[in-house]
Short mmCIF file of C-alpha atoms and ligand atoms in Angstrom, two decimals:
data_model
loop_
_atom_site.label_atom_id
_atom_site.label_comp_id
_atom_site.label_asym_id
_atom_site.label_seq_id
_atom_site.Cartn_x
_atom_site.Cartn_y
_atom_site.Cartn_z
CA UNK R 1316 -0.08 0.03 -0.02
CA UNK R 1317 1.27 3.42 -0.88
CA UNK R 1318 1.95 5.64 2.09
CA UNK R 1319 0.17 9.16 1.84
CA UNK R 1320 2.47 11.93 0.99
CA UNK R 1321 3.31 14.60 3.46
CA UNK R 1322 2.88 18.38 2.32
CA UNK R 1323 6.68 18.54 2.27
CA UNK R 1324 6.96 15.53 -0.06
CA UNK R 1325 4.16 16.85 -2.31
CA UNK R 1326 5.94 20.21 -2.51
CA UNK R 1327 9.28 18.74 -3.60
CA UNK R 1328 7.72 16.10 -5.95
CA UNK R 1329 9.20 16.00 -9.47
CA UNK R 1330 6.63 16.75 -12.18
CA UNK R 1331 7.15 13.17 -13.61
CA UNK R 1332 5.69 12.88 -17.10
CA UNK R 1333 3.84 16.17 -17.08
CA UNK R 1334 4.92 18.74 -19.42
CA UNK R 1335 7.41 21.25 -17.79
CA UNK R 1336 6.00 24.13 -19.99
CA UNK R 1337 2.80 24.75 -21.67
CA UNK R 1338 2.14 27.01 -24.75
CA UNK R 1339 -0.93 29.24 -24.78
CA UNK R 1340 -4.21 27.94 -26.17
CA UNK R 1341 -4.92 29.30 -29.62
CA UNK R 1342 -8.10 30.66 -28.27
CA UNK R 1343 -6.69 31.99 -25.07
CA UNK R 1344 -8.23 35.42 -25.42
CA UNK R 1345 -11.63 34.44 -26.53
CA UNK R 1346 -11.76 31.83 -23.49
CA UNK R 1347 -10.70 34.67 -21.18
CA UNK R 1348 -13.42 36.98 -22.66
CA UNK R 1349 -15.98 34.41 -21.91
CA UNK R 1350 -14.78 33.90 -18.50
CA UNK R 1351 -14.74 37.71 -17.85
CA UNK R 1352 -18.35 37.90 -19.00
CA UNK R 1353 -19.34 35.09 -16.63
CA UNK R 1354 -17.53 36.73 -13.65
CA UNK R 1355 -19.23 40.13 -14.45
CA UNK R 1356 -22.62 39.06 -13.63
CA UNK R 1357 -23.59 40.62 -10.35
CA UNK R 1358 -20.04 41.70 -9.67
CA UNK R 1359 -19.37 45.13 -7.99
CA UNK R 1360 -16.84 45.76 -10.75
CA UNK R 1361 -19.08 44.36 -13.53
CA UNK R 1362 -18.59 47.11 -16.14
CA UNK R 1363 -14.86 47.06 -15.67
CA UNK R 1364 -14.92 43.27 -16.26
CA UNK R 1365 -17.16 43.64 -19.28
CA UNK R 1366 -14.85 46.18 -20.85
CA UNK R 1367 -11.88 43.77 -20.09
CA UNK R 1368 -13.89 41.11 -21.96
CA UNK R 1369 -14.13 43.43 -24.91
CA UNK R 1370 -10.42 43.95 -24.90
CA UNK R 1371 -9.88 40.13 -24.68
CA UNK R 1372 -12.23 39.71 -27.71
CA UNK R 1373 -10.18 42.34 -29.67
CA UNK R 1374 -7.02 40.61 -28.62
CA UNK R 1375 -8.28 37.31 -30.00
CA UNK R 1376 -9.01 38.99 -33.46
CA UNK R 1377 -5.51 40.56 -33.44
CA UNK R 1378 -3.93 37.35 -32.41
CA UNK R 1379 -5.38 35.49 -35.47
CA UNK R 1380 -4.01 38.20 -37.62
CA UNK R 1381 -0.57 38.05 -36.01
CA UNK R 1382 -0.05 34.30 -35.73
CA UNK R 1383 0.99 33.64 -39.43
CA UNK R 1384 3.26 36.71 -39.21
CA UNK R 1385 5.10 35.87 -36.03
CA UNK R 1386 8.77 35.05 -36.50
CA UNK R 1387 10.40 32.01 -34.84
CA UNK R 1388 13.81 32.43 -33.20
CA UNK R 1389 16.60 30.84 -35.25
CA UNK R 1390 17.72 27.29 -34.23
CA UNK R 1391 21.09 28.54 -32.73
CA UNK R 1392 19.30 31.01 -30.50
CA UNK R 1393 16.81 28.45 -29.28
CA UNK R 1394 19.64 26.01 -28.56
CA UNK R 1395 21.60 28.56 -26.64
CA UNK R 1396 18.49 29.67 -24.57
CA UNK R 1397 17.66 25.97 -23.71
CA UNK R 1398 21.30 25.29 -22.56
CA UNK R 1399 21.49 28.34 -20.30
CA UNK R 1400 17.87 28.68 -19.18
CA UNK R 1401 17.51 32.05 -21.08
CA UNK R 1402 14.04 33.15 -22.41
CA UNK R 1403 13.93 33.05 -26.17
CA UNK R 1404 11.41 35.71 -26.27
CA UNK R 1405 13.15 38.04 -23.88
CA UNK R 1406 10.82 40.97 -22.88
CA UNK R 1407 13.25 42.74 -20.71
CA UNK R 1408 16.40 43.25 -22.72
CA UNK R 1409 15.65 42.64 -26.41
CA UNK R 1410 14.36 45.13 -28.86
CA UNK R 1411 10.66 46.04 -28.95
CA UNK R 1412 9.15 43.99 -31.82
CA UNK R 1413 7.63 46.26 -34.55
CA UNK R 1414 4.46 44.25 -34.53
CA UNK R 1415 3.45 45.60 -31.09
CA UNK R 1416 2.57 49.02 -32.44
CA UNK R 1417 0.37 47.59 -35.27
CA UNK R 1418 -1.42 45.53 -32.58
CA UNK R 1419 -1.97 48.66 -30.50
CA UNK R 1420 -3.38 50.56 -33.40
CA UNK R 1421 -5.78 47.75 -34.28
CA UNK R 1422 -6.89 47.44 -30.77
CA UNK R 1423 -7.42 51.14 -30.44
CA UNK R 1424 -9.59 51.11 -33.65
CA UNK R 1425 -11.69 48.24 -32.28
CA UNK R 1426 -12.06 49.40 -28.77
CA UNK R 1427 -12.44 53.25 -29.11
CA UNK R 1428 -16.35 53.13 -29.46
CA UNK R 1429 -16.74 51.06 -26.26
CA UNK R 1430 -14.12 52.75 -24.10
CA UNK R 1431 -14.95 54.35 -20.87
CA UNK R 1432 -14.69 58.26 -20.89
CA UNK R 1433 -11.21 58.48 -19.26
CA UNK R 1434 -9.78 56.20 -21.96
CA UNK R 1435 -11.65 57.94 -24.87
CA UNK R 1436 -10.05 61.29 -23.90
CA UNK R 1437 -6.70 59.55 -23.61
CA UNK R 1438 -7.15 57.90 -26.94
CA UNK R 1439 -7.89 61.40 -28.48
CA UNK R 1440 -4.35 62.37 -27.38
CA UNK R 1441 -2.55 59.42 -29.04
CA UNK R 1442 -1.69 61.09 -32.38
CA UNK R 1443 -0.18 63.94 -30.45
CA UNK R 1444 1.90 61.75 -28.20
CA UNK R 1445 4.16 60.43 -30.90
CA UNK R 1446 5.46 57.05 -31.56
CA UNK R 1447 8.61 57.26 -29.35
CA UNK R 1448 6.59 58.13 -26.17
CA UNK R 1449 4.38 55.08 -26.85
CA UNK R 1450 7.40 52.87 -27.37
CA UNK R 1451 8.88 54.16 -24.11
CA UNK R 1452 5.66 53.44 -22.34
CA UNK R 1453 5.69 49.93 -23.88
CA UNK R 1454 9.39 49.43 -22.77
CA UNK R 1455 8.64 50.61 -19.24
CA UNK R 1456 5.68 48.18 -18.96
CA UNK R 1457 7.86 45.25 -20.13
CA UNK R 1458 10.66 46.08 -17.77
CA UNK R 1459 8.24 47.16 -14.89
CA UNK R 1460 10.79 49.90 -14.37
CA UNK R 1461 8.98 53.10 -14.58
CA UNK R 1462 5.89 54.99 -13.73
CA UNK R 1463 4.01 56.50 -16.73
CA UNK R 1464 5.06 60.21 -17.15
CA UNK R 1465 1.59 61.54 -17.68
CA UNK R 1466 -1.98 60.95 -16.82
CA UNK R 1467 -2.70 60.11 -20.44
CA UNK R 1468 0.00 57.32 -20.44
CA UNK R 1469 -1.42 55.97 -17.24
CA UNK R 1470 -4.93 55.68 -18.90
CA UNK R 1471 -3.33 54.07 -22.05
CA UNK R 1472 -1.20 51.63 -20.16
CA UNK R 1473 -3.75 48.74 -20.19
CA UNK R 1474 -4.32 48.98 -23.84
CA UNK R 1475 -0.57 49.11 -24.41
CA UNK R 1476 -0.33 46.08 -22.18
CA UNK R 1477 -3.00 44.38 -24.18
CA UNK R 1478 -1.09 44.99 -27.44
CA UNK R 1479 2.10 43.65 -25.85
CA UNK R 1480 0.31 40.48 -24.61
CA UNK R 1481 -1.11 39.80 -28.16
CA UNK R 1482 2.39 40.33 -29.67
CA UNK R 1483 4.15 38.01 -27.27
CA UNK R 1484 1.40 35.35 -27.31
CA UNK R 1485 1.68 35.15 -31.16
CA UNK R 1486 5.45 34.87 -30.75
CA UNK R 1487 5.02 32.16 -28.14
CA UNK R 1488 2.68 30.16 -30.40
CA UNK R 1489 5.57 30.14 -33.12
CA UNK R 1490 7.51 28.08 -30.58
CA UNK R 1491 7.23 24.39 -29.82
CA UNK R 1492 6.95 23.31 -26.19
CA UNK R 1493 10.47 21.84 -26.26
CA UNK R 1494 12.05 25.15 -27.42
CA UNK R 1495 11.27 26.68 -24.06
CA UNK R 1496 14.00 26.00 -21.44
CA UNK R 1497 12.85 23.56 -18.84
CA UNK R 1498 14.34 22.37 -15.52
CA UNK R 1499 15.04 25.85 -14.18
CA UNK R 1500 11.87 26.17 -12.00
CA UNK R 1501 12.03 29.95 -11.65
CA UNK R 1502 9.90 32.86 -10.60
CA UNK R 1503 9.85 34.30 -14.08
CA UNK R 1504 8.42 32.98 -17.44
CA UNK R 1505 11.03 30.61 -19.16
CA UNK R 1506 9.61 31.94 -22.68
CA UNK R 1507 9.75 35.65 -22.17
CA UNK R 1508 11.24 36.37 -18.63
CA UNK R 1509 8.12 38.14 -17.41
CA UNK R 1510 6.35 37.89 -13.97
CA UNK R 1511 3.49 35.52 -13.39
CA UNK R 1512 -0.13 36.84 -13.17
CA UNK R 1513 -1.04 34.04 -10.94
CA UNK R 1514 -0.77 30.12 -10.76
CA UNK R 1515 -3.27 27.55 -11.82
CA UNK R 1516 -3.90 24.05 -10.76
CA UNK R 1517 -4.83 22.06 -13.78
CA UNK R 1518 -6.94 18.97 -14.51
CA UNK R 1519 -7.23 16.58 -17.46
CA UNK R 1520 -4.53 16.16 -20.07
CA UNK R 1521 -2.08 18.55 -18.38
CA UNK R 1522 -2.02 16.16 -15.40
CA UNK R 1523 -4.52 16.08 -12.54
CA UNK R 1524 -3.65 18.53 -9.79
CA UNK R 1525 -0.50 19.86 -11.38
CA UNK R 1526 0.35 23.39 -10.85
CA UNK R 1527 1.67 25.96 -13.37
CA UNK R 1528 2.53 29.53 -13.15
CA UNK R 1529 0.78 31.67 -15.87
CA UNK R 1530 2.82 34.33 -17.68
CA UNK R 1531 1.44 37.85 -17.39
CA UNK R 1532 2.62 38.67 -20.90
CA UNK R 1533 2.96 35.64 -23.23
CA UNK R 1534 0.32 33.41 -21.55
CA UNK R 1535 2.87 30.48 -21.55
CA UNK R 1536 2.75 28.37 -18.27
CA UNK R 1537 5.54 26.74 -16.45
CA UNK R 1538 5.47 23.99 -13.94
CA UNK R 1539 5.73 25.09 -10.23
CA UNK R 1540 5.43 22.63 -7.41
CA UNK R 1541 2.45 23.06 -4.99
CA UNK R 1542 2.76 24.39 -1.46
CA UNK R 1543 5.84 26.30 -2.42
CA UNK R 1544 6.45 30.08 -2.86
CA UNK R 1545 6.79 30.70 -6.59
CA UNK R 1546 8.85 33.77 -5.75
CA UNK R 1547 11.49 32.54 -3.25
CA UNK R 1548 10.87 28.76 -3.34
CA UNK R 1549 10.39 28.48 0.38
CA UNK R 1550 8.10 25.56 1.38
CA UNK R 1551 7.70 26.39 5.13
CA UNK R 1552 4.65 28.12 6.57
CA UNK R 1553 2.83 28.53 3.25
CA UNK R 1554 -0.80 29.50 3.89
CA UNK R 1555 -3.90 30.25 1.99
CA UNK R 1556 -6.59 32.88 2.20
CA UNK R 1557 -9.94 33.09 0.33
CA UNK R 1558 -12.90 35.52 0.08
CA UNK R 1559 -15.63 34.40 2.27
CA UNK R 1560 -19.32 35.59 1.99
CA UNK R 1561 -22.22 34.95 4.15
CA UNK R 1562 -22.83 31.66 2.25
CA UNK R 1563 -19.29 30.32 2.08
CA UNK R 1564 -16.50 31.01 -0.40
CA UNK R 1565 -17.22 33.86 -2.89
CA UNK R 1566 -14.86 32.62 -5.49
CA UNK R 1567 -14.28 28.99 -4.70
CA UNK R 1568 -11.61 28.53 -7.42
CA UNK R 1569 -9.47 31.35 -6.16
CA UNK R 1570 -7.01 31.60 -3.18
CA UNK R 1571 -4.04 33.77 -2.27
CA UNK R 1572 -1.00 31.84 -1.37
CA UNK R 1573 1.08 33.67 1.15
CA UNK R 1574 4.77 33.09 2.08
CA UNK R 1575 6.00 34.12 5.58
CA UNK R 1576 9.79 34.28 4.19
CA UNK R 1577 9.30 36.88 1.40
CA UNK R 1578 5.92 38.21 2.48
CA UNK R 1579 4.60 37.75 -1.06
CA UNK R 1580 1.22 36.71 -2.01
CA UNK R 1581 0.43 35.03 -5.38
CA UNK R 1582 -3.03 33.81 -6.41
CA UNK R 1583 -3.65 30.22 -7.12
CA UNK R 1584 -6.71 29.36 -9.29
CA UNK R 1585 -7.94 25.73 -9.21
CA UNK R 1586 -9.65 24.01 -12.03
CA UNK R 1587 -10.19 21.12 -9.45
CA UNK R 1588 -12.67 23.59 -7.66
CA UNK R 1589 -13.98 25.35 -10.82
CA UNK R 1590 -13.03 23.88 -14.24
CA UNK R 1591 -13.63 27.39 -15.97
CA UNK R 1592 -11.11 29.44 -14.11
CA UNK R 1593 -8.71 31.55 -16.03
CA UNK R 1594 -5.65 32.96 -14.09
CA UNK R 1595 -5.86 36.38 -15.69
CA UNK R 1596 -9.49 36.85 -15.57
CA UNK R 1597 -10.03 35.42 -12.04
CA UNK R 1598 -7.21 37.60 -10.83
CA UNK R 1599 -9.18 40.67 -12.05
CA UNK R 1600 -12.36 39.65 -10.48
CA UNK R 1601 -10.84 39.02 -6.99
CA UNK R 1602 -9.01 42.32 -6.21
CA UNK R 1603 -10.59 42.47 -2.82
CA UNK R 1604 -8.65 39.37 -1.89
CA UNK R 1605 -5.49 41.35 -2.60
CA UNK R 1606 -6.71 44.02 -0.17
CA UNK R 1607 -7.30 41.33 2.35
CA UNK R 1608 -3.83 39.93 2.17
CA UNK R 1609 -2.34 43.36 1.94
CA UNK R 1610 -3.90 44.17 5.28
CA UNK R 1611 -2.47 41.04 6.65
CA UNK R 1612 1.11 42.20 5.64
CA UNK R 1613 1.68 40.38 2.24
CA UNK R 1614 2.35 42.26 -0.89
CA UNK R 1615 0.78 41.29 -4.28
CA UNK R 1616 3.39 39.51 -6.40
CA UNK R 1617 1.21 38.80 -9.40
CA UNK R 1618 1.36 41.28 -12.23
CA UNK R 1619 -1.79 41.99 -14.29
CA UNK R 1620 -1.29 44.26 -17.28
CA UNK R 1621 -4.86 45.54 -17.21
CA UNK R 1622 -4.18 47.00 -13.83
CA UNK R 1623 -1.44 49.42 -14.18
CA UNK R 1624 0.39 48.89 -10.97
CA UNK R 1625 4.13 48.51 -11.82
ZN1 ZN S 2436 6.06 34.71 -20.84
ZN1 ZN S 2437 8.34 33.52 -0.71
#
């Protein structure tokens, strides 16, 4: 008879035959839009979530245009990246791909009629801002290293982030899973080097109960062991908080995983509890959980490009 595993053993278990990295689904943005619409019903931030769903729909259309155009890194680059654990679609140091700006222009054209007033007036300023200011804003978002210079830039940041997401997701879909470095279980995406938005416990063909961190930029996922801090790899004293309503858990599929070592909190969404969770969408719908863990002394480690909080 197999002895039961202790939490410590589960935390350090090797992934076995589950894949170390997962590419985004080809319909990632339309699935996200659907989830956002489902979460918006009766939600205090329903209008915001519905606008985010419109952005995700526009992202899906743009993704389909970009997929056939996305370049694949050459074989030497991919080999070098695999050997040294470097992200082949480096979002931090490499040059900004030209495609991002076309994606931004397309998203603006599709979303302008539906935009809330603050975004509408920011969009009117886009022609006057100039390309270099927008490129700077995009680089700042990718590197998480600067605050927007103006109120206009702050209002535009989620749309710039949305354009960057589509660009990198199309590039990720030009890769094969084995192109992405594996075995370096890290706190950053092995495909592009960006921060996770949250982590997801998957079911089905991905392996039952296997956890992945979801990239905030390219939507790739990388395996991370359970009951272990994604940021600092600590396995001691990991705890979970959830939003409780009068009739039990408000979002049964979402918890905040807190680490007493680095005081970080990263959300974990579970398909075991709710098969329709989406790390990005469910993160947006549970911002009150961030406030709760913040009050308990843990800082939000997940990055969501629709919330401009560098
Ligand atoms: Zn990534
Ligand atoms: Zn930690």
